[in-house]
XYZ file of C-alpha atoms in Angstrom:
293
model
C 115.419 69.552 96.578
C 116.845 72.562 97.844
C 118.882 73.355 94.915
C 115.736 72.580 92.626
C 113.616 74.912 94.471
C 116.106 77.568 94.478
C 116.361 77.425 90.687
C 112.657 77.469 90.068
C 112.242 80.421 92.477
C 114.977 82.397 90.724
C 113.690 81.656 87.084
C 110.388 82.689 87.920
C 110.773 85.827 90.109
C 114.320 87.107 89.959
C 113.361 89.620 87.520
C 109.525 89.522 85.891
C 110.075 91.289 82.838
C 107.542 94.159 82.046
C 104.616 91.833 80.601
C 103.334 91.860 76.864
C 104.801 93.852 73.898
C 104.169 97.703 73.563
C 101.095 97.924 71.562
C 99.334 94.931 72.631
C 96.795 95.147 75.904
C 95.064 91.724 75.155
C 95.838 88.827 77.539
C 94.688 87.604 80.887
C 93.363 90.340 83.135
C 94.587 92.971 80.709
C 92.665 95.616 78.769
C 90.656 99.180 79.333
C 88.633 97.724 82.197
C 91.305 96.674 84.608
C 92.780 100.218 84.225
C 92.701 102.642 87.017
C 89.815 104.789 86.186
C 87.604 101.542 85.889
C 88.735 99.238 88.736
C 89.696 100.225 92.442
C 93.194 99.588 93.717
C 92.656 96.547 95.713
C 90.811 94.628 92.953
C 93.653 95.603 90.659
C 96.406 94.192 92.810
C 94.559 90.717 92.980
C 94.306 90.764 89.029
C 97.896 91.822 88.618
C 99.188 88.917 90.917
C 97.943 86.555 88.508
C 98.142 88.471 85.227
C 101.812 89.098 85.375
C 102.902 85.471 85.514
C 99.705 84.403 83.164
C 101.090 86.634 80.470
C 104.560 85.454 80.496
C 104.294 83.372 77.180
C 103.558 86.837 75.324
C 106.873 88.134 76.598
C 109.341 89.344 73.842
C 112.639 87.751 73.226
C 114.082 90.853 74.615
C 112.220 90.268 77.948
C 113.067 86.647 78.155
C 116.845 87.916 77.705
C 116.210 90.262 80.858
C 115.084 87.302 82.695
C 117.865 85.471 81.940
C 120.362 88.322 82.799
C 118.890 89.240 86.189
C 118.263 85.627 87.532
C 121.695 84.472 86.115
C 123.237 87.207 88.009
C 121.178 86.105 91.414
C 122.037 82.358 90.669
C 125.871 82.873 90.240
C 125.780 85.117 93.504
C 123.579 82.366 95.426
C 126.069 79.101 94.139
C 127.423 77.108 95.336
C 125.198 76.682 98.482
C 127.781 75.564 101.018
C 129.791 78.911 100.492
C 127.991 81.150 98.248
C 130.077 84.113 96.439
C 127.449 86.743 98.203
C 128.251 85.238 101.538
C 132.045 85.546 100.591
C 131.407 89.263 99.743
C 129.689 89.949 103.010
C 132.740 88.656 104.763
C 134.793 90.730 102.842
C 132.614 93.880 103.475
C 132.810 93.013 107.217
C 136.843 92.799 107.191
C 137.432 95.830 104.593
C 134.202 98.243 104.771
C 132.748 97.904 108.306
C 136.043 99.919 109.961
C 135.855 102.772 106.984
C 131.977 103.377 106.530
C 128.971 104.477 108.959
C 125.956 102.497 109.443
C 123.208 103.810 107.286
C 120.198 101.694 107.998
C 120.206 102.220 111.879
C 117.058 101.546 113.960
C 116.011 104.825 113.894
C 116.444 105.570 110.063
C 114.135 102.645 108.968
C 111.224 104.237 110.866
C 111.922 107.475 109.769
C 112.106 106.593 106.391
C 109.143 104.600 106.057
C 106.820 107.108 107.866
C 108.070 109.890 105.523
C 107.241 107.764 102.636
C 103.930 106.868 104.000
C 103.086 110.206 104.922
C 104.245 111.958 101.838
C 102.509 109.339 99.347
C 99.275 109.205 101.162
C 99.118 112.874 101.829
C 99.889 113.858 98.210
C 97.243 111.240 97.149
C 94.564 112.772 99.611
C 95.399 116.548 98.150
C 94.910 115.213 94.788
C 91.743 113.549 95.145
C 90.638 116.490 97.343
C 91.447 118.675 94.180
C 90.077 116.674 91.479
C 93.879 116.527 90.109
C 93.540 113.007 88.283
C 97.067 112.928 86.963
C 98.606 112.839 90.331
C 96.034 110.801 92.196
C 96.267 108.087 89.574
C 99.971 108.342 89.945
C 100.075 107.698 93.404
C 97.575 104.886 93.228
C 99.915 103.190 90.733
C 102.703 103.687 92.825
C 100.970 101.694 95.596
C 99.718 98.983 93.492
C 103.274 98.292 92.307
C 104.114 98.163 95.987
C 101.484 95.763 97.145
C 102.203 93.342 94.038
C 105.951 93.315 94.961
C 105.300 92.859 98.640
C 103.268 89.765 97.746
C 105.531 88.364 95.708
C 108.530 89.034 97.927
C 106.608 87.387 100.724
C 105.673 84.485 98.860
C 109.131 83.618 97.858
C 110.882 84.797 101.224
C 108.761 82.307 103.211
C 109.019 79.520 100.766
C 112.734 79.595 100.908
C 113.590 80.586 104.446
C 117.174 81.615 103.728
C 119.437 82.878 106.495
C 120.489 86.141 106.519
C 124.316 87.713 107.144
C 123.753 87.141 111.042
C 121.851 84.046 110.846
C 123.377 80.505 111.424
C 126.837 80.095 110.057
C 126.629 83.327 108.134
C 126.653 81.366 104.906
C 123.068 81.838 103.782
C 121.745 78.484 103.902
C 118.065 78.023 102.425
C 115.977 75.843 105.275
C 112.552 76.454 103.951
C 109.308 77.900 105.310
C 109.857 76.756 109.027
C 113.090 79.028 109.163
C 111.450 82.107 107.555
C 109.502 83.392 110.664
C 112.597 82.803 112.684
C 114.707 85.042 110.424
C 112.536 87.710 109.118
C 113.096 90.314 107.774
C 116.215 88.727 106.735
C 115.959 86.157 103.895
C 115.466 86.542 100.021
C 114.413 88.439 98.413
C 114.784 91.632 100.019
C 111.577 93.343 100.767
C 113.414 96.720 101.337
C 114.517 96.616 97.946
C 111.509 95.603 96.300
C 109.624 98.374 98.443
C 112.075 100.898 97.197
C 112.251 100.199 93.294
C 108.586 99.391 92.977
C 107.810 102.906 94.289
C 110.478 104.460 92.540
C 109.894 102.959 89.350
C 106.208 103.146 89.184
C 106.585 106.885 89.779
C 109.392 107.829 87.360
C 107.716 105.486 84.886
C 104.392 107.627 85.211
C 105.276 111.057 85.806
C 108.251 110.899 83.180
C 110.272 113.755 84.738
C 113.557 114.952 83.079
C 116.474 112.672 82.559
C 118.577 114.235 85.543
C 115.524 113.394 88.150
C 115.237 110.020 86.841
C 119.039 109.592 87.322
C 118.890 110.994 90.934
C 115.784 108.844 91.642
C 117.661 105.750 90.613
C 120.705 106.685 92.064
C 119.000 107.287 95.546
C 117.196 104.128 95.357
C 120.453 101.924 94.389
C 122.479 103.758 97.183
C 119.794 102.719 99.721
C 119.675 99.433 98.677
C 123.671 98.862 98.553
C 124.051 100.297 102.073
C 121.203 97.548 102.989
C 123.964 95.109 101.787
C 126.826 97.069 103.492
C 125.037 97.277 106.449
C 124.931 93.453 106.536
C 120.824 93.577 106.679
C 120.739 91.147 103.278
C 123.213 89.649 101.059
C 123.568 90.959 97.410
C 121.383 88.257 95.754
C 118.824 89.386 98.145
C 119.024 92.709 97.432
C 119.555 92.173 93.666
C 116.418 89.793 93.339
C 114.260 92.240 95.161
C 115.496 95.331 93.026
C 114.805 93.722 90.090
C 111.398 92.324 91.052
C 110.236 95.889 92.249
C 111.419 97.689 89.047
C 109.834 95.229 86.754
C 106.522 95.053 88.740
C 106.486 99.064 88.778
C 107.136 99.092 84.912
C 104.256 96.418 84.390
C 101.689 98.294 86.612
C 102.246 101.681 84.795
C 102.187 99.962 81.077
C 99.020 98.077 81.912
C 97.259 99.827 84.541
C 97.270 103.647 84.052
C 94.514 105.070 82.386
C 95.083 107.776 79.473
C 94.413 111.263 80.192
C 92.654 113.884 78.211
C 93.874 117.369 77.545
C 91.953 118.737 80.478
C 93.780 115.971 82.614
C 91.028 113.604 83.181
C 91.195 109.780 82.868
C 89.462 108.698 79.899
C 87.385 106.109 80.709
C 86.531 103.000 78.564
C 83.198 102.788 76.600
C 80.677 100.550 77.842
C 77.469 99.122 76.355
C 74.406 98.019 77.852
C 70.773 97.125 76.881
C 67.949 98.666 78.517
C 64.412 98.672 78.222
C 62.860 101.648 76.160
C 59.094 102.725 76.005
C 58.000 103.445 72.611
C 54.520 104.537 71.596
C 52.238 101.683 71.324
C 54.810 99.139 73.130
C 58.352 98.667 74.368
C 61.820 97.602 73.010
C 65.092 97.557 73.777
C 67.696 100.111 73.283
C 71.770 100.031 73.169
C 73.310 102.859 75.372
C 76.953 103.228 75.114
C 78.878 105.373 77.647
C 81.898 107.290 76.363
């Protein structure tokens, strides 16, 4: 049963592809009325959690290939369960790298990093709203949306599996189920840190589309932080790979399906809406079709 649960979990969530094919926007909870200009962020998050798996039948062959690639890599690292390859790698890191490398994810570094990200993101969003900059406000909102969705997915699977972390039990990454999840949290699989970093990075870079060297720098920094999370024995490699893939694809999906197009003035283009309203006419009354652009 453990192996079956693991295989199902990896197959479903290791790397949810970006969603429906380019140019298509009809599907479960997809379309103009679910985009940024039409729906507040909390409602979008709830729709996203359902829409991503519900639209899986519409994925392209390439997107299924992406899922197979990422889930296969995670599965190879987590099996065999008695002595998984990522636990073997963790022991090698203890032996070969610990004496040579500094600890990056220290107790003071984590609150500094997360508080800096929160202050920067919320501060930028507040500035954009106050100044009517819809492009920046939308980008910050989509980044927050991607973060929230990836956290819901990550916590669901982490608490369902209850996998030991590198410092727990016999340090072999045993999967013990929900009862173990709270005991070892924030260890477990997938990695919430990796999901957070890659959901924010991918959503931001996908939306703002900076120059290539900026994107390379952004993904390089994200990858380095996640790599040191493994080197510092906060997570096994498969945990971080799974979380990174999840954050990457959720971030890309959110920008593709929830961003509203902008006009030349940088204002979000709202979807047309039609309504039938009463209309007074000489000698009687009628109905009128009102369309909002």
